[in-house]
Amino acid sequence: MKKLSIFTICALGLASAALTSCKKQGDEITSYTLNRNLSPVGMQASNIGETSATISWTESVLASSYNMLVCADDSMSYDLTSPVKTISGISPDQIPYTIDGLLFDTQYTVYLQSITAGEESRTSTWNGVYFRTGTKQFLKNPQPADIADRSVTLTWEVEDGFDVSTIVVGSITHQITAEEKAAGKATIEGLTPETEYTAYLYYNGKQCGNRKFTTIADLQGATLVHEGDNLASIIANAEANAVIAVFPGTYVMNENESGQAGAAKVNNNVTIKGVYPTDQPIIKGRFELYGGAALTITQVVIDGKDNASGDQTFNYKDEADYGALLVENTEIKNFVKGITYGNVVGTIEAITFSKCLIHDIECDGGDFFDIRKNYVKEVKFEKSTIYNCAHTRDFIRYDDASGSYSGAAPVITVDQCTIDNVLNESNGKRLLYVRFVGNVINWTNNIVSNTKAVYTNQSKTNTPTYTNNYYFDCSNANIFAASDADTKVYWNGDVNAKNGADPKYKDAANGDFTLGNEDVVKLKVGDPRWYSAE
């Protein structure tokens, strides 16, 4: 019979029991025998899959084997009456032990007892560990053609023995019909356009698949445009408040005989939407706004390569009071002069770039954002990444036309942006070249890296409201205050900013600014796409 030394007994907290077994004081204690095996300890579940799990535990000294009960839909209830599996005679050399044949998405408790061969009275009590098996993935990824503005068609693997019953998408529960079960395909109606959903497939109340998707742009009442259609003409002739839904493809605006792109003329309030968020149409050319037009453009790529004039992406052409320009979820690239130009008298309600990628804007002959005579009530760059731009020009230029607009007070906000490799070929260029009197500037939650720029050297540029900004490799970050040459200020007053270590962009040369520096990630600065799932 195996015996425990006094040292093992002490480790188990049984030293007092050992002492009472001594016949008289001074007897040497060399061993102690328990009347019953201890329950298995150190139980853990690992390598948990859809239909299997590995159970490990600490070997009991006196055990020659182990019995195991596997109970489904159980969380340590110690109800041992209805196990789905009973496994006897597990030898010590089989630790850890892998259980197969489990059901996916199910809560299990595994109970274990230690056995000593030939000594039934030594059988231990049960100890347990619980876990949940993984979700089975029968559901297939919906393809672009399966996703509409208000519906999605879902498909799944048809497998004998798995009688799928229900699909849940958002607040919609769809009971699968016999025909749909046989085909492995069902269409879910009643969804909301441009909304992210997760679809769940169920079998007997257990999840057997989940997939994320985003519904496409709202097509109700929209003008549908396919590759080969004349998009520039459709935009120029659009009625007020028209919605133009553009399917994937390449569209060249007013192509000339040399194959160069011209401009689409926006004469009314127009919304242009790429239909699929993951397959955006490519628009080659630029946009000219006339007669007080407003423009919303989303989910497209605007490419200035082979632009006949080299002019800016968005150009205000005649004197008028304009509605808002909103550009979101859009990539803008390869323009020569800049992205925005206003050199005519007139009020613009707002210009906003949101969740955009903007890169390789040379700024030869213009500044990056360039307003000369207009009054833009609100300028906003948010949750965007701007890189390889304006190497020898200014970032935001806003000239003083305040004398033409009584009571004007423009608000400029740059928030949650990653700005890299801009204004880096000439010293003294400005992130903010703002001279419109009464300006209010908010500069918050941004990363600025690899630039020779200063914030400003203009007395009319009001000191921004700074919050939670991070700087790296900004060689002119410290400048002298214009009012006092002996007082050194940090980037025109951003005294609470972090001027720190390399943010460790994953692949900046190819436009991947995923942050590798965890200290920077924790600050939640820059474009959120690089530090979160957004």
Short mmCIF file of N, CA and C in Angstrom, two decimals, residues 103-105 135-140 154-168 173-188 199-210:
data_model
loop_
_atom_site.label_atom_id
_atom_site.label_comp_id
_atom_site.label_asym_id
_atom_site.label_seq_id
_atom_site.Cartn_x
_atom_site.Cartn_y
_atom_site.Cartn_z
N LEU A 103 -20.97 18.51 -27.78
CA LEU A 103 -21.83 19.32 -28.63
C LEU A 103 -21.37 20.77 -28.54
N PHE A 104 -21.35 21.44 -29.67
CA PHE A 104 -20.91 22.84 -29.72
C PHE A 104 -21.83 23.74 -28.89
N ASP A 105 -21.27 24.89 -28.47
CA ASP A 105 -22.01 25.93 -27.75
C ASP A 105 -22.80 25.36 -26.57
N THR A 135 -18.45 27.81 -30.50
CA THR A 135 -19.57 27.91 -31.43
C THR A 135 -19.18 27.30 -32.77
N LYS A 136 -20.06 26.48 -33.31
CA LYS A 136 -19.81 25.89 -34.62
C LYS A 136 -20.07 26.93 -35.69
N GLN A 137 -19.32 26.88 -36.76
CA GLN A 137 -19.47 27.89 -37.81
C GLN A 137 -20.03 27.26 -39.08
N PHE A 138 -21.35 27.07 -39.09
CA PHE A 138 -22.02 26.62 -40.32
C PHE A 138 -22.31 27.78 -41.26
N LEU A 139 -22.43 28.99 -40.70
CA LEU A 139 -22.85 30.14 -41.48
C LEU A 139 -21.70 30.65 -42.36
N LYS A 140 -22.01 30.94 -43.62
CA LYS A 140 -21.00 31.43 -44.56
C LYS A 140 -20.99 32.96 -44.55
N LEU A 154 -28.57 34.94 -46.40
CA LEU A 154 -27.58 34.17 -45.66
C LEU A 154 -27.59 32.72 -46.12
N THR A 155 -26.42 32.13 -46.19
CA THR A 155 -26.29 30.72 -46.57
C THR A 155 -25.47 29.99 -45.53
N TRP A 156 -25.68 28.68 -45.43
CA TRP A 156 -24.97 27.88 -44.45
C TRP A 156 -24.74 26.47 -44.97
N GLU A 157 -23.82 25.77 -44.30
CA GLU A 157 -23.54 24.39 -44.65
C GLU A 157 -24.70 23.50 -44.21
N VAL A 158 -25.20 22.70 -45.13
CA VAL A 158 -26.26 21.75 -44.80
C VAL A 158 -25.61 20.44 -44.41
N GLU A 159 -25.87 19.99 -43.18
CA GLU A 159 -25.23 18.78 -42.66
C GLU A 159 -26.28 17.90 -41.99
N ASP A 160 -26.25 16.63 -42.31
CA ASP A 160 -27.20 15.69 -41.71
C ASP A 160 -27.06 15.71 -40.19
N GLY A 161 -28.19 15.69 -39.52
CA GLY A 161 -28.18 15.64 -38.06
C GLY A 161 -28.24 17.00 -37.40
N PHE A 162 -28.05 18.06 -38.18
CA PHE A 162 -28.13 19.40 -37.62
C PHE A 162 -29.29 20.13 -38.27
N ASP A 163 -30.39 20.13 -37.57
CA ASP A 163 -31.63 20.70 -38.08
C ASP A 163 -31.73 22.15 -37.63
N VAL A 164 -31.05 23.05 -38.37
CA VAL A 164 -31.04 24.45 -37.97
C VAL A 164 -32.47 24.98 -37.90
N SER A 165 -32.70 25.90 -36.96
CA SER A 165 -34.07 26.30 -36.69
C SER A 165 -34.32 27.79 -36.80
N THR A 166 -33.34 28.62 -36.42
CA THR A 166 -33.60 30.05 -36.25
C THR A 166 -32.41 30.88 -36.69
N ILE A 167 -32.70 32.05 -37.25
CA ILE A 167 -31.69 33.07 -37.53
C ILE A 167 -32.09 34.34 -36.80
N VAL A 168 -31.14 34.95 -36.11
CA VAL A 168 -31.39 36.22 -35.42
C VAL A 168 -30.45 37.27 -35.99
N THR A 173 -36.05 37.98 -35.50
CA THR A 173 -35.90 36.53 -35.36
C THR A 173 -36.65 35.87 -36.50
N HIS A 174 -35.92 35.09 -37.28
CA HIS A 174 -36.48 34.43 -38.47
C HIS A 174 -36.52 32.93 -38.25
N GLN A 175 -37.72 32.35 -38.31
CA GLN A 175 -37.86 30.91 -38.20
C GLN A 175 -37.61 30.28 -39.58
N ILE A 176 -36.66 29.38 -39.64
CA ILE A 176 -36.24 28.80 -40.92
C ILE A 176 -37.28 27.79 -41.40
N THR A 177 -37.71 27.95 -42.64
CA THR A 177 -38.72 27.04 -43.21
C THR A 177 -38.06 25.75 -43.68
N ALA A 178 -38.89 24.75 -43.97
CA ALA A 178 -38.38 23.47 -44.46
C ALA A 178 -37.64 23.66 -45.78
N GLU A 179 -38.17 24.52 -46.64
CA GLU A 179 -37.52 24.76 -47.93
C GLU A 179 -36.16 25.43 -47.73
N GLU A 180 -36.11 26.38 -46.79
CA GLU A 180 -34.84 27.07 -46.53
C GLU A 180 -33.82 26.12 -45.91
N LYS A 181 -34.28 25.22 -45.04
CA LYS A 181 -33.36 24.23 -44.45
C LYS A 181 -32.73 23.37 -45.53
N ALA A 182 -33.55 22.91 -46.47
CA ALA A 182 -33.05 22.04 -47.53
C ALA A 182 -32.06 22.77 -48.43
N ALA A 183 -32.32 24.06 -48.68
CA ALA A 183 -31.45 24.83 -49.57
C ALA A 183 -30.25 25.42 -48.86
N GLY A 184 -30.32 25.51 -47.51
CA GLY A 184 -29.24 26.17 -46.76
C GLY A 184 -29.15 27.64 -47.08
N LYS A 185 -30.33 28.28 -47.20
CA LYS A 185 -30.34 29.66 -47.66
C LYS A 185 -31.63 30.34 -47.20
N ALA A 186 -31.52 31.58 -46.67
CA ALA A 186 -32.69 32.33 -46.25
C ALA A 186 -32.42 33.82 -46.41
N THR A 187 -33.44 34.58 -46.72
CA THR A 187 -33.34 36.04 -46.85
C THR A 187 -34.05 36.70 -45.68
N ILE A 188 -33.34 37.61 -45.02
CA ILE A 188 -33.87 38.32 -43.86
C ILE A 188 -34.21 39.75 -44.31
N ALA A 199 -25.26 38.38 -37.76
CA ALA A 199 -26.29 37.35 -37.94
C ALA A 199 -25.88 36.11 -37.15
N TYR A 200 -26.86 35.50 -36.44
CA TYR A 200 -26.61 34.31 -35.64
C TYR A 200 -27.52 33.18 -36.15
N LEU A 201 -26.93 32.01 -36.32
CA LEU A 201 -27.67 30.81 -36.73
C LEU A 201 -27.75 29.87 -35.54
N TYR A 202 -28.96 29.26 -35.30
CA TYR A 202 -29.17 28.43 -34.12
C TYR A 202 -29.70 27.05 -34.49
N TYR A 203 -29.26 26.07 -33.69
CA TYR A 203 -29.75 24.69 -33.76
C TYR A 203 -30.16 24.28 -32.35
N ASN A 204 -31.44 24.03 -32.17
CA ASN A 204 -31.95 23.65 -30.85
C ASN A 204 -31.51 24.63 -29.75
N GLY A 205 -31.55 25.91 -30.07
CA GLY A 205 -31.18 26.93 -29.11
C GLY A 205 -29.70 27.15 -28.95
N LYS A 206 -28.88 26.42 -29.70
CA LYS A 206 -27.43 26.56 -29.60
C LYS A 206 -26.90 27.25 -30.86
N GLN A 207 -25.99 28.17 -30.63
CA GLN A 207 -25.46 28.94 -31.75
C GLN A 207 -24.55 28.07 -32.61
N CYS A 208 -24.81 28.05 -33.88
CA CYS A 208 -23.95 27.26 -34.79
C CYS A 208 -23.45 28.11 -35.95
N GLY A 209 -23.27 29.39 -35.70
CA GLY A 209 -22.68 30.26 -36.70
C GLY A 209 -23.00 31.71 -36.42
N ASN A 210 -22.06 32.59 -36.74
CA ASN A 210 -22.30 34.03 -36.66
C ASN A 210 -21.41 34.75 -37.66
#
